[in-house]
Each structure stands twice: as C-alpha cells, then as structure tokens.
Coordinates of C-alpha atoms in Angstrom, one line a residue:
D1082 CA 0.0 0.0 0.0
G1083 CA 1.4 3.4 -1.0
T1084 CA 4.4 1.9 -2.9
V1085 CA 5.7 4.0 -5.8
G1086 CA 7.9 2.9 -8.7
V1087 CA 6.1 -0.4 -9.1
P1088 CA 7.3 -2.3 -12.2
S1089 CA 4.8 -2.0 -15.1
I1090 CA 5.6 -5.6 -16.3
G1091 CA 5.8 -8.7 -14.1
T1092 CA 4.1 -7.3 -11.0
E1093 CA 1.8 -9.6 -8.9
L1094 CA -0.7 -8.5 -6.3
C1095 CA -0.7 -10.8 -3.3
W1096 CA -2.6 -11.0 0.0
C1097 CA -3.2 -13.4 2.9
T1098 CA -6.6 -15.1 3.1
G1099 CA -8.6 -16.0 6.2
E1100 CA -8.7 -19.6 7.4
T1101 CA -12.3 -19.9 6.4
T1102 CA -12.2 -18.0 3.2
E1103 CA -13.9 -19.8 0.3
V1104 CA -13.7 -17.0 -2.4
S1105 CA -11.6 -13.8 -2.7
H1106 CA -13.2 -10.9 -4.5
L1107 CA -10.6 -8.6 -6.0
F1108 CA -11.4 -5.1 -7.4
L1109 CA -8.7 -3.2 -9.3
G1110 CA -8.7 0.1 -11.2
T1111 CA -7.4 3.6 -11.6
D1112 CA -10.5 5.3 -10.3
Q1113 CA -10.5 5.2 -6.5
A1114 CA -14.2 5.9 -6.2
L1115 CA -15.1 3.0 -8.5
V1116 CA -12.9 0.6 -6.6
E1117 CA -14.3 1.8 -3.2
A1118 CA -17.8 1.3 -4.5
R1119 CA -16.9 -2.2 -5.8
D1120 CA -18.1 -1.2 -9.3
P1121 CA -18.4 -4.2 -11.6
S1122 CA -16.0 -2.6 -14.1
T1123 CA -13.2 -3.1 -11.6
Y1124 CA -14.1 -6.7 -10.6
Q1125 CA -11.3 -9.2 -11.2
G1126 CA -12.9 -12.3 -9.5
P1127 CA -14.1 -14.6 -8.2
L1128 CA -10.7 -16.1 -7.1
H1129 CA -10.7 -19.6 -5.6
D1130 CA -7.8 -21.0 -3.6
V1131 CA -5.3 -18.3 -4.7
M1132 CA -3.6 -15.5 -2.9
C1133 CA -1.9 -13.7 -5.9
F1134 CA -3.3 -12.1 -9.0
D1135 CA -1.4 -11.1 -12.2
P1136 CA -2.9 -7.8 -13.5
G1137 CA -0.9 -8.0 -16.7
A1138 CA 0.8 -4.9 -18.1
L1139 CA 0.2 -1.8 -16.0
Q1140 CA 0.1 1.8 -17.4
L1141 CA 3.2 3.8 -16.7
C1142 CA 3.1 6.6 -14.2
T1143 CA -0.4 5.6 -13.1
T1144 CA -1.9 5.1 -9.6
Y1145 CA -4.0 2.0 -9.1
Y1146 CA -6.4 1.2 -6.3
W1147 CA -7.3 -2.4 -5.2
V1148 CA -9.2 -4.2 -2.5
V1149 CA -9.8 -7.8 -1.6
D1150 CA -13.1 -8.8 0.0
E1151 CA -13.2 -12.3 1.6
Q1152 CA -16.2 -14.5 1.3
E1153 CA -16.5 -17.3 3.9
Y1154 CA -18.5 -20.5 3.5
G1155 CA -22.0 -19.4 2.8
I1156 CA -22.6 -15.7 2.0
T1157 CA -20.7 -13.8 4.7
I1158 CA -18.4 -11.3 3.0
T1159 CA -15.7 -9.4 5.0
P1160 CA -14.7 -6.2 3.1
G1161 CA -11.0 -5.3 3.0
P1162 CA -9.3 -2.0 3.1
V1163 CA -8.6 -0.1 -0.2
W1164 CA -4.8 -0.1 -1.0
S1165 CA -3.0 1.9 -3.7
F1166 CA 0.3 1.8 -5.6
T1167 CA 1.9 3.9 -8.3
V1168 CA 3.6 2.4 -11.3
E1169 CA 7.0 3.5 -12.5
C1170 CA 7.0 6.5 -14.8
C1171 CA 9.5 4.9 -17.3
R1172 CA 10.1 1.2 -18.1
V1173 CA 13.8 0.4 -18.2
I1174 CA 14.9 -1.6 -21.2
E1175 CA 18.6 -1.7 -20.4
D1176 CA 20.4 -0.5 -17.3
F1177 CA 23.6 -2.5 -17.7
E1178 CA 23.4 -3.7 -14.1
A1179 CA 23.2 -7.4 -15.0
Y1180 CA 26.7 -7.6 -16.6
T1181 CA 29.9 -8.5 -14.8
L1182 CA 33.6 -8.4 -15.6
N1183 CA 33.5 -12.3 -15.7
P1184 CA 31.7 -14.3 -16.9
D1185 CA 28.6 -12.2 -17.8
Y1186 CA 30.4 -10.1 -20.3
I1187 CA 28.6 -7.1 -21.8
W1188 CA 29.9 -7.9 -25.3
D1189 CA 28.2 -11.3 -25.3
T1190 CA 24.9 -9.4 -25.2
W1191 CA 25.8 -6.2 -27.1
K1192 CA 27.7 -7.4 -30.2
D1193 CA 30.5 -5.0 -31.3
G1194 CA 33.5 -4.9 -33.5
C1195 CA 35.9 -6.2 -30.9
G1196 CA 34.1 -9.5 -30.5
D1197 CA 34.1 -11.8 -27.5
A1198 CA 36.8 -12.3 -24.8
D1199 CA 39.0 -14.0 -27.4
G1200 CA 38.5 -11.2 -30.0
L1201 CA 36.3 -13.4 -32.2
N1202 CA 32.8 -13.0 -33.6
G1203 CA 33.0 -9.3 -34.0
N1204 CA 30.5 -7.5 -36.3
G1205 CA 33.2 -5.9 -38.5
T1206 CA 32.5 -2.3 -37.4
G1207 CA 34.7 0.1 -35.5
S1208 CA 32.9 -0.3 -32.1
C1209 CA 34.4 -1.7 -29.0
I1210 CA 32.3 -1.8 -25.8
N1211 CA 33.1 -2.7 -22.2
L1212 CA 31.6 -2.2 -18.7
S1213 CA 32.0 1.1 -17.0
M1214 CA 31.8 1.5 -13.2
D1215 CA 33.5 4.9 -12.8
V1216 CA 31.0 7.1 -14.5
V1217 CA 27.3 6.1 -14.3
Q1218 CA 24.0 7.8 -14.6
S1219 CA 22.4 5.7 -11.9
G1220 CA 23.1 2.3 -10.3
V1221 CA 26.7 1.2 -10.3
K1222 CA 27.3 0.2 -14.0
A1223 CA 27.1 1.7 -17.5
M1224 CA 28.4 0.9 -20.9
T1225 CA 31.7 2.3 -22.3
Y1226 CA 31.6 2.6 -26.1
T1227 CA 34.6 3.4 -28.2
Y1228 CA 34.0 4.2 -31.9
E1229 CA 36.5 4.4 -34.7
N1230 CA 35.3 5.2 -38.2
I1231 CA 38.5 5.0 -40.1
E1232 CA 39.1 3.3 -43.5
D1233 CA 41.7 0.5 -43.4
S1234 CA 41.6 0.6 -39.6
L1235 CA 44.4 -1.0 -37.6
W1236 CA 41.7 -3.0 -36.0
D1237 CA 41.2 -4.8 -39.4
R1238 CA 37.5 -3.8 -39.7
D1239 CA 35.9 -2.9 -43.0
A1240 CA 32.5 -1.4 -42.3
N1241 CA 33.8 2.2 -41.9
Y1242 CA 31.2 2.9 -39.2
S1243 CA 30.7 1.8 -35.6
E1244 CA 27.7 -0.3 -34.3
A1245 CA 26.8 -2.3 -31.2
V1246 CA 23.7 -4.4 -31.4
R1247 CA 21.6 -6.1 -28.7
T1248 CA 19.2 -8.8 -29.6
F1249 CA 16.0 -9.3 -27.5
D1250 CA 14.6 -12.9 -27.2
P1251 CA 11.7 -12.8 -26.8
A1252 CA 11.1 -9.6 -28.7
L1253 CA 10.2 -6.4 -26.7
D1254 CA 6.7 -5.1 -26.9
L1255 CA 7.0 -1.3 -26.6
T1256 CA 3.2 -0.8 -26.9
L1257 CA 2.1 -2.4 -23.7
T1258 CA 2.1 0.4 -21.2
G1259 CA 1.3 3.6 -23.0
E1260 CA 4.9 4.4 -24.1
V1261 CA 5.5 7.3 -26.5
A1262 CA 9.2 8.1 -25.9
L1263 CA 12.4 6.1 -26.0
I1264 CA 15.1 7.7 -23.8
A1265 CA 18.8 6.8 -23.8
W1266 CA 21.3 8.5 -21.4
F1267 CA 24.8 9.3 -22.8
Y1268 CA 28.0 10.9 -21.5
G1269 CA 30.5 12.3 -23.9
N1270 CA 34.2 13.2 -24.0
A1271 CA 35.7 16.6 -24.8
D1272 CA 38.2 14.9 -27.2
N1273 CA 35.6 13.1 -29.3
N1274 CA 35.3 13.8 -33.0
V1275 CA 31.8 14.9 -33.9
T1276 CA 29.9 12.5 -36.1
D1277 CA 26.4 11.1 -36.5
M1278 CA 25.2 9.2 -33.4
W1279 CA 22.1 7.0 -34.1
L1280 CA 19.8 4.4 -32.6
E1281 CA 18.2 1.8 -34.7
L1282 CA 15.4 -0.7 -34.0
N1283 CA 14.9 -4.0 -35.9
G1284 CA 17.7 -3.2 -38.2
D1285 CA 15.7 -0.6 -40.0
T1286 CA 18.4 2.0 -41.0
G1287 CA 15.8 4.2 -42.7
A1288 CA 13.9 4.7 -39.5
A1289 CA 16.9 5.2 -37.2
A1290 CA 16.8 8.2 -34.8
V1291 CA 19.8 10.4 -35.5
Y1292 CA 20.9 12.7 -32.6
G1293 CA 20.8 16.3 -33.9
D1294 CA 17.9 15.8 -36.3
N1295 CA 15.3 17.1 -33.8
G1296 CA 16.9 20.2 -32.4
E1297 CA 19.7 18.6 -30.5
D1298 CA 23.3 19.6 -30.9
A1299 CA 25.4 16.9 -32.5
A1300 CA 28.4 18.3 -30.5
D1301 CA 26.8 17.1 -27.3
I1302 CA 28.9 13.9 -27.7
Q1303 CA 31.8 16.1 -26.5
V1304 CA 30.0 17.2 -23.3
E1305 CA 31.2 15.4 -20.2
E1306 CA 27.9 15.2 -18.4
W1307 CA 24.9 12.9 -18.6
I1308 CA 22.4 14.0 -21.3
D1309 CA 19.0 12.3 -22.0
W1310 CA 18.4 11.5 -25.7
N1311 CA 14.7 11.8 -26.0
M1312 CA 13.2 10.0 -29.1
E1313 CA 9.6 9.8 -30.3
L1314 CA 8.6 6.2 -30.7
A1315 CA 6.2 7.1 -33.5
A1316 CA 9.1 8.5 -35.5
F1317 CA 10.4 4.9 -36.0
T1318 CA 8.2 4.6 -39.0
G1319 CA 7.8 1.1 -40.4
V1320 CA 9.1 -0.5 -37.3
D1321 CA 6.8 -3.0 -35.5
L1322 CA 7.0 -1.6 -32.0
S1323 CA 5.2 -4.5 -30.6
A1324 CA 8.0 -6.9 -31.6
V1325 CA 11.4 -5.2 -31.3
S1326 CA 14.0 -7.9 -31.7
T1327 CA 17.1 -5.7 -32.0
M1328 CA 18.5 -2.4 -30.9
A1329 CA 21.6 -0.8 -32.3
I1330 CA 23.6 2.2 -31.2
G1331 CA 26.0 3.5 -33.8
F1332 CA 28.3 6.2 -34.9
G1333 CA 29.3 7.4 -38.4
D1334 CA 27.8 6.8 -41.9
K1335 CA 26.1 3.5 -42.0
V1336 CA 23.9 4.3 -45.0
G1337 CA 26.7 5.4 -47.3
G1338 CA 29.4 3.3 -45.6
L1339 CA 31.9 6.1 -46.0
A1340 CA 34.6 6.4 -43.3
D1341 CA 34.7 10.0 -41.9
G1342 CA 37.9 9.5 -39.9
T1343 CA 36.2 10.1 -36.5
M1344 CA 37.1 8.5 -33.2
G1345 CA 35.8 8.8 -29.7
I1346 CA 34.6 7.3 -26.4
M1347 CA 31.1 7.4 -25.0
R1348 CA 29.2 6.0 -22.1
F1349 CA 25.6 4.9 -22.1
D1350 CA 23.2 4.1 -19.3
N1351 CA 19.5 3.6 -18.6
I1352 CA 17.7 3.0 -21.9
E1353 CA 14.0 3.3 -21.1
V1354 CA 10.5 4.0 -22.5
C1355 CA 8.2 6.6 -21.0
P1356 CA 4.5 7.6 -21.4
V1357 CA 5.3 11.3 -22.1
R1358 CA 7.8 12.9 -24.4
C1359 CA 8.9 15.8 -22.3
V1360 CA 12.4 17.3 -22.8
P1361 CA 13.1 19.5 -19.6
K1362 CA 15.5 21.9 -21.4
F1363 CA 12.7 22.8 -23.9
V1364 CA 10.0 23.2 -21.2
D1365 CA 8.7 26.7 -20.2
H1366 CA 10.2 26.9 -16.7
I1367 CA 8.0 29.8 -15.8
I1368 CA 5.0 27.5 -16.0
D1369 CA 6.5 24.1 -15.1
L1370 CA 8.7 24.7 -12.1
N1371 CA 9.6 21.1 -11.3
D1372 CA 10.3 19.8 -14.8
D1373 CA 7.7 17.1 -14.7
C1374 CA 6.0 18.3 -17.9
L1375 CA 2.8 19.2 -16.0
S1376 CA 1.5 22.5 -14.8
D1377 CA -0.3 21.5 -11.6
W1378 CA -0.6 22.0 -7.8
L1379 CA 2.9 20.9 -7.3
D1380 CA 4.1 23.9 -9.3
V1381 CA 1.8 26.1 -7.2
G1382 CA 3.4 24.7 -4.1
I1383 CA 6.8 25.7 -5.3
L1384 CA 5.5 29.1 -6.2
V1385 CA 4.1 29.6 -2.7
D1386 CA 7.2 28.3 -1.0
N1387 CA 9.4 30.6 -3.1
W1388 CA 7.3 33.7 -3.3
L1389 CA 9.3 36.6 -4.6
V1390 CA 12.3 34.4 -5.2
D1391 CA 13.6 34.8 -8.8
R1392 CA 13.9 31.2 -10.1
R1393 CA 14.6 32.1 -13.7

C-alpha cells in the first residue's frame, strides 16, 4: 500500500486469506471511487484458492487502487481496506546492471566490432564496448563505447562505421504500457570527434533516430555530463514496436558506408521507455517549475514556498 515505482511488467498482487475463506473478490482500477464502490467494471474475480493475482501490463506513471473482500462458506463477506500503488514512470529496457567483468560479459549481449573475450565473432565495425563502473547515470554500472570510423583501420575492420547491437529474445513489446518516448542517457568526452550518433530498431536503417535531427546539438557527444536523448517512438516509422528484436547504437555513416575519420569514447546508461515525451530543457520553466512536464498544484506549491524568489 502506497508503494511507488512499481514495475509495469511482471508485478503480482498478493494477499493473505482468512482460514475460512472460500472466495476472494478482487477489485482493481485507476478510479478510487469506483474501486471503493466495488463497481463491476473493476471486478477481477471470483478467485478460488489463490492469494496472488497477475494484473498484466500496468500503465506507466499511473496510480492503481485495489481491494480484496473475503467470502466465507455461505454468504458472509468481509470487506477489505482499499490499497494503492503507483507504477514506475518509465520502463527500463537496459540499465547494464546485470553484466559483470567475468563471466557475464557485456559484449556477449551487445555485439560489437571487438568481438568476444577471445577477440572473435565481431561484427566488422569500429565499435568496442566494455563495462564502466567509474561514470554512471544511476546504479553502479554503465556501458563504455569506443568508436573508430577509419578506413583501413588498424583493427582490421571494413564497415567504416561503428555499431553495437543487442538482440532481444523474446522480442520487446513497446506498446504495452502507454509508451510514447524512448530515452537513452549518454555521457561524452571533450576529445571526441563529432559524427552522427544514431539508434536503430529492428535493423531498419531508414527509421533510425539520429541525434541532432530534432533540435539537439550533435556536438553534445563532446559534453562530459549525462544527457538524456529523447526520441519519439512514433518516429520509428515502419518498425513494428510490438515486436522489437534488435536495438543498435552506432556512430558514423552506416547508410553510405563512408569512413569519416572520426574517433571517440562514450558512455551509455538507462535506456527506457516513457509515457510522455517531455524534454526538460525545452520546457517553459515559468509554468513548469519542477520539470515534470505538467502545470499543476505541485508547481503552485513551489511558487508559494518561493514567493518573490527569482527562479529564472
């Protein structure tokens, strides 16, 4: 009850039944009044001999209310209290926390140009990834990504661009919980050569998101701070978002295959999908004071607490 950040996928609701319970009557919904009234539209029962319920995919950034009424042998029903929980506002696709330095190598999941621990099975591009634990956006791990888009590279790669690809099995469904935005956090390096940075789904080069095409600054890959790359999912035209089997992060000219002589090192962390596409740096901060993309009573509270304080 009252928990926030509940996972949108894979969450179960569980409770303890009474010794004489014959049937549990579960009501679940996003309208507190309807759940309190035991409205039929929120009824999830009857449930026999179970103490857990799988609600399926839950909508991101949404508060749910639920109650379990216990029916004893006969017709006696004991009403339960109404509980609530709030679902995470973004669903994490990759946070890089599951990888280790040995044996759960990151490059066994994200295929790059360097290949496996023996330097085999690379994808022929100028990418080389590893695990980072010194600079992270959250948690304790991130991905280090070195790119080298040089013709006749000393690394003996011939693609002239850099790409690291993750395969999802089973495929990801990015339409389950009201997602509209795909966000990837990256951290640059001042010595990086500026080139195209792109993210591709299902190997569809024509629908890839290219950083800089939507008002971003391509030179951000030289900025040594965490930046959120906010992409509109609908912009991945032609991609079946209900069955995403691969995700690729790349640098350079994949379409033309022309080496541009660029090199650099990046870090990536927390790739997630979100129900709103709000970019805080583009928000009118006079209206939205807490960068949650809403103008509501929380902003009024900040205004009251900071009356006559210039927050511009």
